[in-house]
Amino acid sequence: MFAVIALFRDFRDFKAGEIQTWVSMKWLTRAPIDVEKVSKNAFIFFCYSGEDRDKLAALSTACYKGALRVFKKWIPNSSLMDYNFSWGTLWIRVEGLL
């Protein structure tokens, strides 16, 4: 199985079921993705497709309800301290800018 770990850079405490429902209903994937909460703001996305895992890792960041999420490829038997979540790519759109 392939996996990506994501850290929510937000003060809110999201539930695993809420994120699982969002992934299942809104994401276009080749195979199912299971979500597991591993700490207050960290989730592992278990992908049944290597392509899905690679696409998530390539995203680097995304938003859910305004909360920034930083993705990294998960390494089995690693801890959260092994990952650097201090950076990620983010696109910003400024309305009315020519």
Short mmCIF file of N, CA, C and O in Angstrom, two decimals:
data_model
loop_
_atom_site.label_atom_id
_atom_site.label_comp_id
_atom_site.label_asym_id
_atom_site.label_seq_id
_atom_site.Cartn_x
_atom_site.Cartn_y
_atom_site.Cartn_z
N MET A 1 0.84 -1.18 0.00
CA MET A 1 0.00 0.00 0.00
C MET A 1 0.89 1.24 0.00
O MET A 1 1.96 1.25 0.56
N PHE A 2 0.41 2.29 -0.63
CA PHE A 2 1.13 3.55 -0.75
C PHE A 2 0.47 4.57 0.17
O PHE A 2 -0.73 4.49 0.41
N ALA A 3 1.24 5.51 0.68
CA ALA A 3 0.64 6.48 1.59
C ALA A 3 1.32 7.84 1.52
O ALA A 3 2.50 7.95 1.14
N VAL A 4 0.56 8.84 1.91
CA VAL A 4 1.03 10.22 2.03
C VAL A 4 0.61 10.71 3.40
O VAL A 4 -0.49 10.40 3.87
N ILE A 5 1.49 11.45 4.06
CA ILE A 5 1.14 12.04 5.34
C ILE A 5 0.86 13.52 5.11
O ILE A 5 1.53 14.15 4.29
N ALA A 6 -0.14 14.04 5.78
CA ALA A 6 -0.49 15.45 5.62
C ALA A 6 -0.62 16.10 6.99
O ALA A 6 -1.19 15.52 7.91
N LEU A 7 -0.08 17.28 7.10
CA LEU A 7 -0.19 18.06 8.33
C LEU A 7 -1.06 19.28 8.03
O LEU A 7 -0.80 20.01 7.08
N PHE A 8 -2.11 19.46 8.82
CA PHE A 8 -2.96 20.64 8.69
C PHE A 8 -2.32 21.77 9.49
O PHE A 8 -2.09 21.63 10.69
N ARG A 9 -2.02 22.87 8.82
CA ARG A 9 -1.44 24.03 9.47
C ARG A 9 -2.59 24.94 9.90
O ARG A 9 -2.87 25.95 9.27
N ASP A 10 -3.29 24.54 10.98
CA ASP A 10 -4.50 25.24 11.39
C ASP A 10 -4.77 24.95 12.86
O ASP A 10 -4.32 23.92 13.38
N PHE A 11 -5.50 25.81 13.52
CA PHE A 11 -5.81 25.63 14.94
C PHE A 11 -6.99 24.68 15.16
O PHE A 11 -7.17 24.16 16.24
N ARG A 12 -7.80 24.45 14.10
CA ARG A 12 -8.98 23.60 14.25
C ARG A 12 -8.58 22.13 14.32
O ARG A 12 -7.57 21.72 13.79
N ASP A 13 -9.42 21.35 14.98
CA ASP A 13 -9.18 19.92 15.14
C ASP A 13 -10.17 19.15 14.25
O ASP A 13 -11.31 18.93 14.62
N PHE A 14 -9.72 18.79 13.05
CA PHE A 14 -10.58 18.07 12.11
C PHE A 14 -10.65 16.60 12.48
O PHE A 14 -9.67 16.01 12.96
N LYS A 15 -11.80 15.99 12.26
CA LYS A 15 -12.01 14.57 12.55
C LYS A 15 -11.68 13.73 11.32
O LYS A 15 -11.85 14.17 10.19
N ALA A 16 -11.21 12.51 11.56
CA ALA A 16 -10.86 11.60 10.46
C ALA A 16 -12.06 11.32 9.56
O ALA A 16 -11.93 11.30 8.33
N GLY A 17 -13.23 11.15 10.15
CA GLY A 17 -14.44 10.87 9.36
C GLY A 17 -14.79 12.01 8.43
O GLY A 17 -15.25 11.80 7.30
N GLU A 18 -14.60 13.23 8.90
CA GLU A 18 -14.88 14.42 8.09
C GLU A 18 -13.95 14.47 6.88
O GLU A 18 -14.39 14.71 5.75
N ILE A 19 -12.68 14.21 7.11
CA ILE A 19 -11.70 14.22 6.01
C ILE A 19 -11.95 13.05 5.08
O ILE A 19 -11.88 13.18 3.85
N GLN A 20 -12.29 11.87 5.63
CA GLN A 20 -12.58 10.69 4.80
C GLN A 20 -13.77 10.95 3.88
O GLN A 20 -13.73 10.63 2.70
N THR A 21 -14.82 11.56 4.40
CA THR A 21 -16.00 11.88 3.59
C THR A 21 -15.64 12.84 2.47
O THR A 21 -16.04 12.67 1.33
N TRP A 22 -14.84 13.85 2.79
CA TRP A 22 -14.42 14.83 1.79
C TRP A 22 -13.60 14.17 0.68
O TRP A 22 -13.85 14.40 -0.49
N VAL A 23 -12.67 13.31 1.07
CA VAL A 23 -11.85 12.60 0.08
C VAL A 23 -12.73 11.70 -0.79
O VAL A 23 -12.63 11.71 -2.02
N SER A 24 -13.60 10.94 -0.18
CA SER A 24 -14.44 9.99 -0.91
C SER A 24 -15.43 10.68 -1.85
O SER A 24 -15.72 10.17 -2.94
N MET A 25 -15.96 11.83 -1.45
CA MET A 25 -17.00 12.51 -2.22
C MET A 25 -16.45 13.48 -3.26
O MET A 25 -17.07 13.68 -4.29
N LYS A 26 -15.30 14.10 -2.98
CA LYS A 26 -14.82 15.20 -3.82
C LYS A 26 -13.59 14.90 -4.67
O LYS A 26 -13.37 15.56 -5.67
N TRP A 27 -12.78 13.96 -4.26
CA TRP A 27 -11.54 13.70 -4.99
C TRP A 27 -11.77 12.71 -6.11
O TRP A 27 -12.47 11.72 -5.94
N LEU A 28 -11.14 12.95 -7.25
CA LEU A 28 -11.14 11.98 -8.35
C LEU A 28 -9.88 11.14 -8.21
O LEU A 28 -8.77 11.66 -8.34
N THR A 29 -10.05 9.87 -7.92
CA THR A 29 -8.92 8.98 -7.70
C THR A 29 -9.08 7.71 -8.54
O THR A 29 -10.17 7.38 -8.97
N ARG A 30 -7.98 7.01 -8.74
CA ARG A 30 -8.01 5.76 -9.48
C ARG A 30 -8.51 4.61 -8.60
O ARG A 30 -9.04 3.64 -9.09
N ALA A 31 -8.30 4.73 -7.30
CA ALA A 31 -8.69 3.68 -6.34
C ALA A 31 -9.07 4.38 -5.02
O ALA A 31 -8.80 5.56 -4.85
N PRO A 32 -9.68 3.65 -4.10
CA PRO A 32 -10.04 4.27 -2.82
C PRO A 32 -8.82 4.79 -2.06
O PRO A 32 -7.70 4.30 -2.22
N ILE A 33 -9.07 5.77 -1.23
CA ILE A 33 -8.06 6.31 -0.32
C ILE A 33 -8.66 6.28 1.08
O ILE A 33 -9.76 6.78 1.30
N ASP A 34 -7.96 5.65 2.02
CA ASP A 34 -8.41 5.58 3.41
C ASP A 34 -7.65 6.62 4.23
O ASP A 34 -6.43 6.77 4.07
N VAL A 35 -8.35 7.32 5.10
CA VAL A 35 -7.77 8.38 5.91
C VAL A 35 -7.69 7.92 7.37
O VAL A 35 -8.66 7.41 7.92
N GLU A 36 -6.53 8.12 7.97
CA GLU A 36 -6.33 7.79 9.39
C GLU A 36 -5.69 8.97 10.09
O GLU A 36 -4.68 9.51 9.62
N LYS A 37 -6.26 9.38 11.20
CA LYS A 37 -5.70 10.48 11.99
C LYS A 37 -4.60 9.93 12.89
O LYS A 37 -4.81 8.95 13.59
N VAL A 38 -3.42 10.58 12.87
CA VAL A 38 -2.30 10.10 13.69
C VAL A 38 -1.90 11.07 14.79
O VAL A 38 -1.16 10.71 15.70
N SER A 39 -2.38 12.31 14.71
CA SER A 39 -2.19 13.29 15.79
C SER A 39 -3.23 14.38 15.58
O SER A 39 -4.04 14.29 14.66
N LYS A 40 -3.21 15.42 16.42
CA LYS A 40 -4.24 16.45 16.32
C LYS A 40 -4.38 17.00 14.91
O LYS A 40 -5.48 17.18 14.41
N ASN A 41 -3.28 17.28 14.24
CA ASN A 41 -3.32 17.91 12.92
C ASN A 41 -2.70 17.07 11.81
O ASN A 41 -2.49 17.57 10.71
N ALA A 42 -2.37 15.82 12.07
CA ALA A 42 -1.71 14.99 11.06
C ALA A 42 -2.59 13.80 10.67
O ALA A 42 -3.21 13.16 11.53
N PHE A 43 -2.63 13.52 9.39
CA PHE A 43 -3.41 12.42 8.84
C PHE A 43 -2.55 11.65 7.85
O PHE A 43 -1.73 12.23 7.15
N ILE A 44 -2.77 10.35 7.79
CA ILE A 44 -2.14 9.53 6.75
C ILE A 44 -3.23 9.16 5.76
O ILE A 44 -4.32 8.74 6.14
N PHE A 45 -2.92 9.36 4.49
CA PHE A 45 -3.83 9.01 3.40
C PHE A 45 -3.28 7.73 2.76
O PHE A 45 -2.26 7.76 2.07
N PHE A 46 -3.92 6.59 3.03
CA PHE A 46 -3.50 5.31 2.49
C PHE A 46 -4.12 5.14 1.12
O PHE A 46 -5.34 5.07 0.97
N CYS A 47 -3.27 5.07 0.10
CA CYS A 47 -3.72 4.99 -1.29
C CYS A 47 -3.55 3.56 -1.81
O CYS A 47 -2.51 2.95 -1.59
N TYR A 48 -4.56 3.08 -2.50
CA TYR A 48 -4.48 1.76 -3.11
C TYR A 48 -3.89 1.83 -4.51
O TYR A 48 -3.75 0.82 -5.18
N SER A 49 -3.53 3.03 -4.94
CA SER A 49 -2.92 3.26 -6.24
C SER A 49 -1.66 4.10 -6.06
O SER A 49 -1.70 5.15 -5.42
N GLY A 50 -0.55 3.64 -6.61
CA GLY A 50 0.69 4.41 -6.55
C GLY A 50 0.56 5.74 -7.26
O GLY A 50 1.15 6.74 -6.86
N GLU A 51 -0.25 5.77 -8.32
CA GLU A 51 -0.47 7.01 -9.06
C GLU A 51 -1.18 8.05 -8.19
O GLU A 51 -0.81 9.23 -8.20
N ASP A 52 -2.17 7.62 -7.42
CA ASP A 52 -2.86 8.53 -6.51
C ASP A 52 -1.89 9.09 -5.47
O ASP A 52 -1.89 10.29 -5.17
N ARG A 53 -1.05 8.22 -4.91
CA ARG A 53 -0.06 8.67 -3.91
C ARG A 53 0.90 9.69 -4.52
O ARG A 53 1.17 10.73 -3.94
N ASP A 54 1.39 9.42 -5.73
CA ASP A 54 2.33 10.33 -6.37
C ASP A 54 1.69 11.68 -6.68
O ASP A 54 2.34 12.72 -6.54
N LYS A 55 0.42 11.68 -7.07
CA LYS A 55 -0.28 12.94 -7.35
C LYS A 55 -0.47 13.75 -6.07
O LYS A 55 -0.29 14.97 -6.07
N LEU A 56 -0.82 13.09 -4.98
CA LEU A 56 -0.96 13.79 -3.70
C LEU A 56 0.36 14.39 -3.25
O LEU A 56 0.42 15.55 -2.84
N ALA A 57 1.43 13.62 -3.33
CA ALA A 57 2.75 14.10 -2.91
C ALA A 57 3.20 15.26 -3.80
O ALA A 57 3.81 16.22 -3.32
N ALA A 58 2.89 15.20 -5.10
CA ALA A 58 3.28 16.26 -6.02
C ALA A 58 2.51 17.56 -5.76
O ALA A 58 3.01 18.64 -6.05
N LEU A 59 1.29 17.43 -5.21
CA LEU A 59 0.52 18.63 -4.87
C LEU A 59 1.29 19.51 -3.89
O LEU A 59 1.21 20.72 -3.95
N SER A 60 1.97 18.90 -2.97
CA SER A 60 2.72 19.57 -1.91
C SER A 60 1.81 20.22 -0.88
O SER A 60 1.95 19.99 0.30
N THR A 61 0.86 21.06 -1.33
CA THR A 61 -0.09 21.68 -0.40
C THR A 61 -1.48 21.72 -1.01
O THR A 61 -1.64 21.62 -2.22
N ALA A 62 -2.47 21.88 -0.18
CA ALA A 62 -3.85 22.06 -0.61
C ALA A 62 -4.61 22.67 0.56
O ALA A 62 -4.09 22.74 1.67
N CYS A 63 -5.83 23.09 0.31
CA CYS A 63 -6.65 23.68 1.37
C CYS A 63 -7.93 22.89 1.58
O CYS A 63 -8.49 22.35 0.63
N TYR A 64 -8.35 22.81 2.82
CA TYR A 64 -9.64 22.24 3.18
C TYR A 64 -10.30 23.19 4.16
O TYR A 64 -9.75 23.45 5.24
N LYS A 65 -11.42 23.78 3.77
CA LYS A 65 -12.14 24.75 4.60
C LYS A 65 -11.20 25.85 5.09
O LYS A 65 -11.25 26.29 6.23
N GLY A 66 -10.31 26.28 4.21
CA GLY A 66 -9.38 27.35 4.53
C GLY A 66 -8.15 26.92 5.30
O GLY A 66 -7.27 27.73 5.57
N ALA A 67 -8.05 25.65 5.65
CA ALA A 67 -6.88 25.14 6.39
C ALA A 67 -5.83 24.64 5.41
O ALA A 67 -6.13 23.82 4.54
N LEU A 68 -4.63 25.15 5.54
CA LEU A 68 -3.53 24.70 4.68
C LEU A 68 -3.10 23.30 5.09
O LEU A 68 -2.94 23.01 6.27
N ARG A 69 -2.94 22.45 4.10
CA ARG A 69 -2.51 21.07 4.31
C ARG A 69 -1.21 20.86 3.55
O ARG A 69 -1.12 21.16 2.37
N VAL A 70 -0.17 20.36 4.21
CA VAL A 70 1.12 20.09 3.57
C VAL A 70 1.29 18.59 3.47
O VAL A 70 1.17 17.87 4.46
N PHE A 71 1.55 18.10 2.24
CA PHE A 71 1.70 16.66 1.97
C PHE A 71 3.16 16.26 1.85
O PHE A 71 3.97 16.98 1.27
N LYS A 72 3.47 15.06 2.34
CA LYS A 72 4.79 14.44 2.15
C LYS A 72 4.57 12.94 1.94
O LYS A 72 3.64 12.36 2.51
N LYS A 73 5.42 12.31 1.14
CA LYS A 73 5.34 10.85 1.00
C LYS A 73 5.64 10.23 2.36
O LYS A 73 6.58 10.62 3.04
N TRP A 74 4.82 9.27 2.74
CA TRP A 74 4.96 8.61 4.03
C TRP A 74 5.98 7.49 3.95
O TRP A 74 6.01 6.72 2.99
N ILE A 75 6.83 7.41 4.96
CA ILE A 75 7.82 6.34 5.07
C ILE A 75 7.38 5.46 6.24
O ILE A 75 7.26 5.95 7.37
N PRO A 76 7.10 4.17 5.98
CA PRO A 76 6.65 3.28 7.07
C PRO A 76 7.62 3.30 8.25
O PRO A 76 8.82 3.44 8.09
N ASN A 77 7.08 3.19 9.44
CA ASN A 77 7.83 3.17 10.70
C ASN A 77 8.53 4.49 11.02
O ASN A 77 9.46 4.51 11.81
N SER A 78 8.10 5.57 10.38
CA SER A 78 8.68 6.88 10.68
C SER A 78 7.78 7.62 11.67
O SER A 78 6.63 7.24 11.88
N SER A 79 8.30 8.67 12.26
CA SER A 79 7.49 9.49 13.17
C SER A 79 7.28 10.86 12.53
O SER A 79 7.96 11.22 11.56
N LEU A 80 6.36 11.63 13.08
CA LEU A 80 6.11 12.97 12.55
C LEU A 80 7.35 13.85 12.60
O LEU A 80 7.53 14.75 11.78
N MET A 81 8.22 13.60 13.56
CA MET A 81 9.44 14.40 13.71
C MET A 81 10.41 14.18 12.54
O MET A 81 11.31 14.99 12.34
N ASP A 82 10.21 13.12 11.76
CA ASP A 82 11.09 12.83 10.63
C ASP A 82 10.76 13.68 9.40
O ASP A 82 11.50 13.66 8.42
N TYR A 83 9.66 14.42 9.43
CA TYR A 83 9.20 15.18 8.27
C TYR A 83 9.35 16.68 8.51
O TYR A 83 9.16 17.16 9.62
N ASN A 84 9.68 17.39 7.44
CA ASN A 84 9.78 18.85 7.50
C ASN A 84 8.53 19.43 6.84
O ASN A 84 8.43 19.47 5.62
N PHE A 85 7.59 19.86 7.64
CA PHE A 85 6.35 20.44 7.14
C PHE A 85 6.41 21.96 7.10
O PHE A 85 5.39 22.62 6.97
N SER A 86 7.59 22.54 7.23
CA SER A 86 7.71 23.99 7.32
C SER A 86 7.60 24.69 5.97
O SER A 86 7.54 25.91 5.91
N TRP A 87 7.56 23.94 4.89
CA TRP A 87 7.42 24.57 3.57
C TRP A 87 6.52 23.74 2.67
O TRP A 87 6.32 22.56 2.89
N GLY A 88 6.04 24.39 1.64
CA GLY A 88 5.21 23.74 0.63
C GLY A 88 4.88 24.76 -0.45
O GLY A 88 4.93 25.97 -0.22
N THR A 89 4.57 24.31 -1.63
CA THR A 89 4.23 25.19 -2.74
C THR A 89 2.79 25.64 -2.59
O THR A 89 1.92 24.85 -2.28
N LEU A 90 2.54 26.91 -2.82
CA LEU A 90 1.19 27.45 -2.68
C LEU A 90 0.95 28.48 -3.77
O LEU A 90 1.78 29.37 -4.00
N TRP A 91 -0.16 28.35 -4.48
CA TRP A 91 -0.56 29.33 -5.49
C TRP A 91 -1.54 30.30 -4.85
O TRP A 91 -2.44 29.89 -4.14
N ILE A 92 -1.36 31.58 -5.16
CA ILE A 92 -2.24 32.62 -4.65
C ILE A 92 -2.81 33.39 -5.83
O ILE A 92 -2.07 33.82 -6.70
N ARG A 93 -4.14 33.57 -5.83
CA ARG A 93 -4.78 34.36 -6.87
C ARG A 93 -5.22 35.69 -6.25
O ARG A 93 -5.91 35.69 -5.23
N VAL A 94 -4.82 36.78 -6.88
CA VAL A 94 -5.21 38.10 -6.41
C VAL A 94 -6.21 38.67 -7.41
O VAL A 94 -5.89 38.90 -8.57
N GLU A 95 -7.45 38.86 -6.97
CA GLU A 95 -8.50 39.39 -7.83
C GLU A 95 -8.21 40.84 -8.22
O GLU A 95 -7.78 41.64 -7.39
N GLY A 96 -8.43 41.16 -9.50
CA GLY A 96 -8.29 42.52 -9.98
C GLY A 96 -6.88 42.94 -10.31
O GLY A 96 -6.65 44.08 -10.73
N LEU A 97 -5.90 42.09 -10.16
CA LEU A 97 -4.52 42.40 -10.47
C LEU A 97 -4.28 42.21 -11.95
O LEU A 97 -4.61 41.18 -12.51
N LEU A 98 -3.73 43.21 -12.64
CA LEU A 98 -3.48 43.10 -14.09
C LEU A 98 -2.12 42.61 -14.37
O LEU A 98 -1.18 42.77 -13.82
#
